[in-house]
Coordinates of C-alpha atoms in Angstrom, one line a residue:
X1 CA 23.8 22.4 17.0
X2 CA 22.7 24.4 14.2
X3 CA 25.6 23.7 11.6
X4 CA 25.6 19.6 12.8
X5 CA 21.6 19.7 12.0
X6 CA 22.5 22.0 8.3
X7 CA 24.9 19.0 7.6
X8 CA 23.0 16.6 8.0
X9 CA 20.2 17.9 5.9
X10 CA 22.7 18.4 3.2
X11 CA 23.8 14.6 3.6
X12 CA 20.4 13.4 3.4
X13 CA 19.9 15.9 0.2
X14 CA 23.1 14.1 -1.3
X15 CA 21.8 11.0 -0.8
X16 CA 18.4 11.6 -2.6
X17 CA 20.2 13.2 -5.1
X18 CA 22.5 10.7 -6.0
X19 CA 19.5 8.0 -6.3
X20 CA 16.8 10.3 -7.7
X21 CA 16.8 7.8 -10.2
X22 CA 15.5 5.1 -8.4
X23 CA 13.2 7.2 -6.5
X24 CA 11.4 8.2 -9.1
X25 CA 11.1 5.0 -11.2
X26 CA 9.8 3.1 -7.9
X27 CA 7.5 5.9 -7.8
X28 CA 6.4 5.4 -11.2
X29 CA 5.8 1.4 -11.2
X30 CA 3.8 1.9 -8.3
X31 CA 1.6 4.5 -9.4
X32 CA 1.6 2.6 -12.5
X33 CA 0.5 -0.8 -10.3
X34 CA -2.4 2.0 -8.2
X35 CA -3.8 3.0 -11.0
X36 CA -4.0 0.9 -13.8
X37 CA -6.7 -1.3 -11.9
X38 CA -8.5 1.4 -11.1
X39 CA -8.8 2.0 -14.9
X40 CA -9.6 -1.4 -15.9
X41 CA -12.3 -1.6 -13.1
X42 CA -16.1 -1.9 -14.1
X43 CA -17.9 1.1 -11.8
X44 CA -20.1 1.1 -8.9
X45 CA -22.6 2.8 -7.6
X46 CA -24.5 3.3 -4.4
X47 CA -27.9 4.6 -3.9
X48 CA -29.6 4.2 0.2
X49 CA -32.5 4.6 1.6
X50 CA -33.6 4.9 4.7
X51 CA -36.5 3.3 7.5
X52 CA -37.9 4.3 11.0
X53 CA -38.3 1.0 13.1
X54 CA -40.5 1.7 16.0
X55 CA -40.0 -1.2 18.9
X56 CA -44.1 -2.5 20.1
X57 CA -45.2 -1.3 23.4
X58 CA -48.8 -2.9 24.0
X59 CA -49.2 -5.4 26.5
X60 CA -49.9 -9.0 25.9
X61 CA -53.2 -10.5 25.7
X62 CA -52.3 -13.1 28.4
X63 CA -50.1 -11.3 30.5
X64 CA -51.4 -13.9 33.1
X65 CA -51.1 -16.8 31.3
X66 CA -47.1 -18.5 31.3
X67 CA -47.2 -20.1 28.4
X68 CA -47.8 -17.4 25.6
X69 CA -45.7 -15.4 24.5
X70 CA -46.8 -11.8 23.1
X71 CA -44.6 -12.0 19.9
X72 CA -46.1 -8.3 18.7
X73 CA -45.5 -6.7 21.5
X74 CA -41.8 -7.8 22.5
X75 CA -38.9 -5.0 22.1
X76 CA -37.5 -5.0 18.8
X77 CA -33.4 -5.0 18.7
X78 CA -32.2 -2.6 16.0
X79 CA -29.1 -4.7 16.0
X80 CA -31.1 -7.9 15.2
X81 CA -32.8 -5.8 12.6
X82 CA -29.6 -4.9 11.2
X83 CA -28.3 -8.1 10.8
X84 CA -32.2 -9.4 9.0
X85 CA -31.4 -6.9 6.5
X86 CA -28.3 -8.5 5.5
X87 CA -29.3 -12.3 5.5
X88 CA -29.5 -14.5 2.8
X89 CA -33.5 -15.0 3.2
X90 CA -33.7 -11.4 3.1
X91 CA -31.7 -10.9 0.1
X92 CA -33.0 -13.9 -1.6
X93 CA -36.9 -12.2 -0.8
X94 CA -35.7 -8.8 -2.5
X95 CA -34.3 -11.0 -5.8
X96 CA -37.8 -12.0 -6.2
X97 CA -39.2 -8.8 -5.5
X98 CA -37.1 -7.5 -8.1
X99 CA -37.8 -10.1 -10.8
X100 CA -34.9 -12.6 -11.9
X101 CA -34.7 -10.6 -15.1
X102 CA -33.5 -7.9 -13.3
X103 CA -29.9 -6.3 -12.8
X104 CA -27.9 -8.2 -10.2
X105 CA -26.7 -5.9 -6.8
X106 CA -23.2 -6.4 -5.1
X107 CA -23.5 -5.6 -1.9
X108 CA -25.7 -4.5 0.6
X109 CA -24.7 -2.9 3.7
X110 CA -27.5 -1.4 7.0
X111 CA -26.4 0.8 9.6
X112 CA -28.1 2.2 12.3
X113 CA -28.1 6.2 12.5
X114 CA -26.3 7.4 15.6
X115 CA -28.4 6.4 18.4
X116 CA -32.1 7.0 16.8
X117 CA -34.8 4.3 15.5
X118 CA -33.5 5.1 11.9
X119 CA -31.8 2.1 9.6
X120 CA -29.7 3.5 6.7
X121 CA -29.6 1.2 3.6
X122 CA -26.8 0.8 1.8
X123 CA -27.0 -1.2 -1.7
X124 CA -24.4 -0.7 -4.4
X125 CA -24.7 -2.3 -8.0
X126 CA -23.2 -1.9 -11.3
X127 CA -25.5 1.2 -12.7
X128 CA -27.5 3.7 -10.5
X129 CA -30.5 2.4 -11.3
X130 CA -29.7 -1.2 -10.2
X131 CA -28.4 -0.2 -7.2
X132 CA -31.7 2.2 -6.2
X133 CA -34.0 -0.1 -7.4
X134 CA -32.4 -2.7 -4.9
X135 CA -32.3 -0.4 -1.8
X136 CA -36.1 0.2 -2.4
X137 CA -36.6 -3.4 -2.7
X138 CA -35.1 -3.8 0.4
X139 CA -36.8 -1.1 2.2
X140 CA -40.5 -2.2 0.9
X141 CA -39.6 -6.3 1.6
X142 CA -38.7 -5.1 5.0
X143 CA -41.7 -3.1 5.9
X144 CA -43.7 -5.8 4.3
X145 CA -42.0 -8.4 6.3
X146 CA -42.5 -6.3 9.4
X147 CA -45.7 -6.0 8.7
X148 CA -46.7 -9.1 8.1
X149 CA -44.9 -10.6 11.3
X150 CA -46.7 -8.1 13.6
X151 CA -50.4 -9.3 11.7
X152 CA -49.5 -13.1 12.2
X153 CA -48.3 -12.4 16.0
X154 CA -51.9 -10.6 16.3
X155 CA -53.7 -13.5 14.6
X156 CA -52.2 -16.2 16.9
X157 CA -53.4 -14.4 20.2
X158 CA -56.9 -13.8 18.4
X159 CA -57.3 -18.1 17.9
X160 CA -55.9 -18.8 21.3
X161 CA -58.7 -16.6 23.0
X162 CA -61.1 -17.7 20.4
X163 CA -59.6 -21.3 21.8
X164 CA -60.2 -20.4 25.3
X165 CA -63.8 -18.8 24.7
X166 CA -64.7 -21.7 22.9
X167 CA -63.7 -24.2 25.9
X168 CA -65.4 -21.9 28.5
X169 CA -68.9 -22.5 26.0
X170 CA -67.8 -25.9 26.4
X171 CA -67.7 -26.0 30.1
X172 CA -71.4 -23.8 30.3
X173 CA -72.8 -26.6 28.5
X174 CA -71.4 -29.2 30.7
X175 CA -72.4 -27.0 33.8
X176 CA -76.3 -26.6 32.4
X177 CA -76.3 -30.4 32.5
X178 CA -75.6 -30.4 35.6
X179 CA -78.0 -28.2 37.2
X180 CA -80.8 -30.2 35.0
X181 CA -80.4 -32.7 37.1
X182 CA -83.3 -33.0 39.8
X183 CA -81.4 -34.6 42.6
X184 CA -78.4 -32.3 42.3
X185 CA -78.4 -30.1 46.1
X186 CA -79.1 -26.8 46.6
X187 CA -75.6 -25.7 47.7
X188 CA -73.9 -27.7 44.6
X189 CA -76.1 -25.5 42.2
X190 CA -75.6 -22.5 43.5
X191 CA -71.6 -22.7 43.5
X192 CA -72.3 -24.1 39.6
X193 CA -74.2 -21.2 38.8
X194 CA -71.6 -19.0 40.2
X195 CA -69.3 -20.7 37.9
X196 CA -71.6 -20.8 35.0
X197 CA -71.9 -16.7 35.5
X198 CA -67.7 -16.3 35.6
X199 CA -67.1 -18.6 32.8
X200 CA -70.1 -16.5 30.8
X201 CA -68.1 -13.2 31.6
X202 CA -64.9 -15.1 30.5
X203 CA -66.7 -15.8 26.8
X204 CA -67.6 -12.6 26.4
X205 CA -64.1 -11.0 27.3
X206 CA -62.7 -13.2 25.1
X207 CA -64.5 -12.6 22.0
X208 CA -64.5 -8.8 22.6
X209 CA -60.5 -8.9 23.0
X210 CA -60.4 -11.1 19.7
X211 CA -62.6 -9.3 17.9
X212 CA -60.4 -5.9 18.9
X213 CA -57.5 -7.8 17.7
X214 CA -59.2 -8.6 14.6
X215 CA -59.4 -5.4 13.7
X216 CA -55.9 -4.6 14.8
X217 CA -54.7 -7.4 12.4
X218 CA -56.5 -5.1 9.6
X219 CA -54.8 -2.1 10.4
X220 CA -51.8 -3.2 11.5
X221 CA -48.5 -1.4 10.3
X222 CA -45.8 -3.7 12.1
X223 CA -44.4 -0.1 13.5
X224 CA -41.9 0.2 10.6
X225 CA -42.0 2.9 8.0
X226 CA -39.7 4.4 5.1
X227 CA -38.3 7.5 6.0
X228 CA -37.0 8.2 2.9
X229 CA -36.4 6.2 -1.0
X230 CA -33.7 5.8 -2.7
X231 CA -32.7 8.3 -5.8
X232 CA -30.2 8.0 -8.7
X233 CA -26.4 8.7 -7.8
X234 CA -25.2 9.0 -11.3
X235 CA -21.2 9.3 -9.3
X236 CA -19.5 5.7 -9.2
X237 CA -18.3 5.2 -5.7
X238 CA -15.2 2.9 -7.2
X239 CA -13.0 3.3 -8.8
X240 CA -11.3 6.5 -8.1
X241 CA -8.3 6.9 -10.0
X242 CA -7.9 10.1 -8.6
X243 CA -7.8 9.0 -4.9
X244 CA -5.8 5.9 -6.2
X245 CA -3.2 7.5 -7.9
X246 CA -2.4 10.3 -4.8
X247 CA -2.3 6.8 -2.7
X248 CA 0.0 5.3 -4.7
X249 CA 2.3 8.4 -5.1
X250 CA 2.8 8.7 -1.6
X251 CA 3.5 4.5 -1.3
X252 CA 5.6 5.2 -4.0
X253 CA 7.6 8.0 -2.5
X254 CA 7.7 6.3 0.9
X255 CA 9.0 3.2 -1.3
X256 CA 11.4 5.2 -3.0
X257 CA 13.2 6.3 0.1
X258 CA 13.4 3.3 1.4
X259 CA 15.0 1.8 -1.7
X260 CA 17.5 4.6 -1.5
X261 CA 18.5 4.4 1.4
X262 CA 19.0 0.6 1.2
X263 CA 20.9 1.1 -1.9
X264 CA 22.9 3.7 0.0
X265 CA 23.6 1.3 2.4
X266 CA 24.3 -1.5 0.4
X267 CA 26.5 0.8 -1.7
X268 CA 30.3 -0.1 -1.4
X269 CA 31.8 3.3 -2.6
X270 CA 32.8 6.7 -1.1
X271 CA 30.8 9.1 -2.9
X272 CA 32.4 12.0 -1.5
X273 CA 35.0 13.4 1.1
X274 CA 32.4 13.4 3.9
X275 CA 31.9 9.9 3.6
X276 CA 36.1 9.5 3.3
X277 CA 36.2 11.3 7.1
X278 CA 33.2 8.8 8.7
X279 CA 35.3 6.0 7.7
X280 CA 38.5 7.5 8.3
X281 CA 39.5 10.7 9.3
X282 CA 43.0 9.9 9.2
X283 CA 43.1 9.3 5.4
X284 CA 44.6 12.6 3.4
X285 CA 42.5 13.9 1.1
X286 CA 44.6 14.9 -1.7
X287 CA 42.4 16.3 -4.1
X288 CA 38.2 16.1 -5.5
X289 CA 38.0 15.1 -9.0
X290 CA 34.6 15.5 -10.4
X291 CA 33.2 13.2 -12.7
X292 CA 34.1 13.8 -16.1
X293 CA 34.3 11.9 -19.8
X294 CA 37.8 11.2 -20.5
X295 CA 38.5 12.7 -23.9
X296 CA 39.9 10.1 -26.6
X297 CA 43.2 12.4 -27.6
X298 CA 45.2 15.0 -26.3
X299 CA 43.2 17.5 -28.1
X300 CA 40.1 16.3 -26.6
X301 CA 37.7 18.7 -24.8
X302 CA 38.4 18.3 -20.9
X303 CA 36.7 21.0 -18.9
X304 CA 38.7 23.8 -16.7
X305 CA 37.3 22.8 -13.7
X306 CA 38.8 19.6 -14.7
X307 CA 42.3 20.1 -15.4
X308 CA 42.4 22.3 -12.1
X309 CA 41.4 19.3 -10.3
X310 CA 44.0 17.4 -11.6
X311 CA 46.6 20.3 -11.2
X312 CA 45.4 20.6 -7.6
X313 CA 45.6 16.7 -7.5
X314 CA 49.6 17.1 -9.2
X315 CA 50.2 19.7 -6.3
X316 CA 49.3 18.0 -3.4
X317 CA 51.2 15.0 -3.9
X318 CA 54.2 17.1 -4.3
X319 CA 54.0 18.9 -1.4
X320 CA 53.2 16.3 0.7
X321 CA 56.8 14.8 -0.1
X322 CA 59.1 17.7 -0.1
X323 CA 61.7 15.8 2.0
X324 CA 62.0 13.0 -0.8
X325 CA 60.7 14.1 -3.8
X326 CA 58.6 11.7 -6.0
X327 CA 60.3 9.5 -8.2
X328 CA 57.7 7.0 -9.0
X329 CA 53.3 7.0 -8.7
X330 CA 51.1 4.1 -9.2
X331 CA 47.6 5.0 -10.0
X332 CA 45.3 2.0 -9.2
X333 CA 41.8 0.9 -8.2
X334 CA 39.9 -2.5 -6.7
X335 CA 37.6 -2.7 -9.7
X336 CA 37.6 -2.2 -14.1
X337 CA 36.3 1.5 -15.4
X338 CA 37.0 3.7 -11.9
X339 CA 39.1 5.9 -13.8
X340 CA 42.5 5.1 -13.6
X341 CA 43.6 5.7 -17.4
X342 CA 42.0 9.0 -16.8
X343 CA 43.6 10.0 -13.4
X344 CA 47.1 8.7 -14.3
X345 CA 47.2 10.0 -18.1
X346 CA 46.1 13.6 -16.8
X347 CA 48.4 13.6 -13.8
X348 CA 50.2 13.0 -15.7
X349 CA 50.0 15.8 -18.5
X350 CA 50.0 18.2 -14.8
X351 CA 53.3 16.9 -13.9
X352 CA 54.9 17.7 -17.4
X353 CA 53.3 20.8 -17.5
X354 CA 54.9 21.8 -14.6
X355 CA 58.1 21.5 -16.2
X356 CA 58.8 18.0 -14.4
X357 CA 60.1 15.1 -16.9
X358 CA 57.7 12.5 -17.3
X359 CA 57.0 8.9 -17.9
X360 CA 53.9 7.7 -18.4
X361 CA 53.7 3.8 -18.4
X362 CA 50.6 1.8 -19.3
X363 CA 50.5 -0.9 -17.2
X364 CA 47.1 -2.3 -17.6
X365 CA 48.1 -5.2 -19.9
X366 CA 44.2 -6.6 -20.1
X367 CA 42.5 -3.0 -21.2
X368 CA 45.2 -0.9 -22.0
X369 CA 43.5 2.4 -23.3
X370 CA 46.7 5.0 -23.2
X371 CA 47.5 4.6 -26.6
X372 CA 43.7 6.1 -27.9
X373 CA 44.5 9.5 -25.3
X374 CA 47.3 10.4 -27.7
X375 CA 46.6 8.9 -30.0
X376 CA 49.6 6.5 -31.0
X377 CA 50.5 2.9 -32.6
X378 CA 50.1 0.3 -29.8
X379 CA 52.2 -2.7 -32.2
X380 CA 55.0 -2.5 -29.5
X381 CA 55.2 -1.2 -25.8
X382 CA 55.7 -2.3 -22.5
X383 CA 55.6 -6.6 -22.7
X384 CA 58.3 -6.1 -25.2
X385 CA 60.4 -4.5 -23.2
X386 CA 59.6 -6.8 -20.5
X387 CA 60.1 -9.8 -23.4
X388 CA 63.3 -8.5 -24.1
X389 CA 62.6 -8.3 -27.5
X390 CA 62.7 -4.4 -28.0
X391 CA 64.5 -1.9 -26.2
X392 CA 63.4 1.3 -24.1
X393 CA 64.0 3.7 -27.3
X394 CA 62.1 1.6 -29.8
X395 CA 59.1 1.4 -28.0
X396 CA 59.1 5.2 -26.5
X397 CA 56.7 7.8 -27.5
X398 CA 57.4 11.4 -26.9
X399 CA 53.9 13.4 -27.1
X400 CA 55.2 16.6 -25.0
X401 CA 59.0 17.5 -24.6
X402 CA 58.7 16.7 -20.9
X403 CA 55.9 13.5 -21.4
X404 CA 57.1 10.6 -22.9
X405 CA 54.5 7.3 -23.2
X406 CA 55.0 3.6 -22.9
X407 CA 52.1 1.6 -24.2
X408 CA 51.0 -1.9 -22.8
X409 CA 50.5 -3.8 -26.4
X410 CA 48.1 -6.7 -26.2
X411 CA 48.4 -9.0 -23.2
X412 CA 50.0 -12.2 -23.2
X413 CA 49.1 -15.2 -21.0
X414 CA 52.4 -14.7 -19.0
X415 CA 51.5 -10.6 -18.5
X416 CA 50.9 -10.9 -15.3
X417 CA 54.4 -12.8 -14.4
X418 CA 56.0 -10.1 -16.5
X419 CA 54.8 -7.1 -14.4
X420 CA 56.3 -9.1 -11.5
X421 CA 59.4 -9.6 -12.8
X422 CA 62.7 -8.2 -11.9
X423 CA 62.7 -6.4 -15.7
X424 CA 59.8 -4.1 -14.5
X425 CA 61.5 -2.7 -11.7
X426 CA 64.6 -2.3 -13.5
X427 CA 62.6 -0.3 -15.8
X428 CA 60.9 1.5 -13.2
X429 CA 64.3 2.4 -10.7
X430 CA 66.4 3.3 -14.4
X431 CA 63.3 5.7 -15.6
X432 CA 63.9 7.3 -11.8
X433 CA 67.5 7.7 -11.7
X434 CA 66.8 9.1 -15.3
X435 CA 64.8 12.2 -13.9
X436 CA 61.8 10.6 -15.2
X437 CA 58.6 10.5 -13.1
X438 CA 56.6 7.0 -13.7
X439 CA 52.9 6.4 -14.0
X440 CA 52.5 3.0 -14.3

């Protein structure tokens, strides 16, 4: 289990090796895309303060009576508070507590603090002094507000028993009358001036209990206070380039991968022999040639690992056919520039140097590049031959005593029938009964 898992680590390194490029230039844009905003963002600030809302627990004046309602008195809903704060009225009061002249805030933003009577104000702006000055505003509007609800809830009961003393005066009046009269009975009085005593009581209650809430109204407080003010926060809360950018680095990276490994997938090439056995395992591997620049002449610099690739390349193909040795190899590919001037021209510079007679036969009549490795004239080669208008020996080039070189020449509109043609295997069979190995 332990070698499977080491492989495929190493496959996964390949892969993010071979598109290390990409990964890193996704990375870039989109750091690039994370943070430049960030940059070109005006700052915020944020300043809060905080207020204690304390719900009313005094009983209504006319707990008796259905139709009031005690509007001071009735259990204040933090939630409904929190959501006051951040109305338009409320918002539109602070403005004009503030003064139009002064700096406009974004955002405003009240929370309640775990599970206690304690609002948290949140108000952010465009300097720190705009955005304390607003959460101040806020908390003194509210407490004002608060206050001013509980005094007018206070006043209201005050008229209506003022109201109600007033129409028990009313009815004494209308009960003296009564028992002014001379022919009014004995038993009718009496149960009026049992009434006239109750309603007398009444008057007095009433005007005691208004006169308490009177005072009440004076030094009401509307059970709301500020726990604490706002101060300068001189620290922008946005942007953050810093926060930005290590969010964008790690999109990017995730980004990256995922463009790799699409590309890896999309990719129609066999990048190395592990790949070669996944697709078929049946498929000889003959030789690994690494990637190398083709140098321009004989002379040119090749490295040693690469002419022992090509060696090793020149080897295997000649042991794999020791029953019938080689007489001819075609080096081809699907697409342009995959190396097969390189491969053929140095396997074939192995085969000569291993004492076999070679031919080496430039074939590609559209690109031909042979004739800039050795550096020779290209005015005649393998279409005249082909032609008929030049023979085998005037076209021949001899840059090793066992490597001889035909060149294409410049392609024709009929090169394609020509390398079809019953002259080109003529060439090819007469080159092999020659002793010559082709590499057309």
């Amino acid at each position: 289990m332990v070698p499977n898992t080491d492989l495929r680590l190493r496959s996964y390194a390949q892969i993010l090796l071979r598109h290390k490029v990409a990964i890193i230039v996704v990375t870039l844009v989109i750091i690039a895309l994370g943070v430049t905003p960030s940059l070109l963002e005006d700052p915020t600030y944020a300043a809060q303060a905080t207020i204690r809302v304390r719900p009313d627990q005094e009983e209504s004046a006319f707990a008796d009576d259905e139709r009031s309602t005690n509007v001071q008195t009735q259990s204040r809903d933090l939630a409904t508070d929190v959501q006051v704060l951040q109305s338009v009225p409320m918002r539109t009061l602070v403005i004009q507590e503030l003064g139009r002249d002064a700096p406009r805030f974004r955002s405003v933003e009240a929370t309640i603090v775990g599970f206690s009577e304690v609002i948290a104000i949140r108000v952010t702006a465009g300097t720190p002094g705009a955005a304390a000055d607003a959460a101040n505003a806020y908390a003194d509007v509210f407490v004002v507000e608060r206050q001013r609800e509980s005094v007018d809830a206070l006043v209201v009961q005050s008229n209506e028993l003022r109201t109600r003393s007033r129409e028990a005066s009313d009815r004494i009046a209308e009960i003296d009358q009564q028992l002014a009269d001379p022919e009014i009975g004995e038993v009718v009085a009496e149960n009026l001036r049992v009434t006239r005593a109750s309603l007398a009581a009444q008057v007095l209650d009433f005007n005691r209990r208004a006169d308490e809430l009177d005072v009440d109204a004076a030094l009401k407080e509307g059970g709301t206070e500020i726990v604490t003010r706002a101060t300068l926060n001189l620290d922008p809360i946005s942007p953050n380039p810093v926060r930005s950018a290590m969010t964008a680095a790690i999109l990017g990276v995730l980004a990256g991968l995922a463009v790799a490994v699409l590309l890896e997938i999309s990719q129609d090439k066999l990048s190395d022999a592990e790949e070669l056995a996944t697709v078929d395992p049946n498929v000889p591997l003959l030789a690994t040639i690494p990637h190398l620049d083709a140098p321009e002449a004989v002379g040119g610099e090749m490295s040693p690992a690469g002419r022992e690739a090509y060696r090793h390349l020149w080897t295997s193909l000649k042991y794999r056919s020791l029953e019938s040795p080689i007489k001819s190899v075609v080096v081809t590919s699907a697409t342009s520039s995959e190396g097969k001037t390189t491969t053929g021209t140095h396997l074939a510079l192995a085969a000569a140097e291993s004492g076999m007679r070679t031919l080496l036969i430039d074939a590609d009549v559209r690109r031909p590049s042979v004739h800039r490795y050795f550096d020779i004239p290209d005015d005649n080669g393998l279409l005249e031959i082909l032609e008929g208008t030049a023979s085998f020996r005037d076209v021949v080039h001899y840059v090793q005593p066992t490597l001889a070189v035909v060149t294409a020449r410049t392609a024709t509109p009929a090169a394609a029938e020509l390398l079809g043609s019953e002259a080109f295997t003529a060439l090819i069979r007469s080159a092999s009964i020659c002793g010559l190995m082709t590499l057309p």
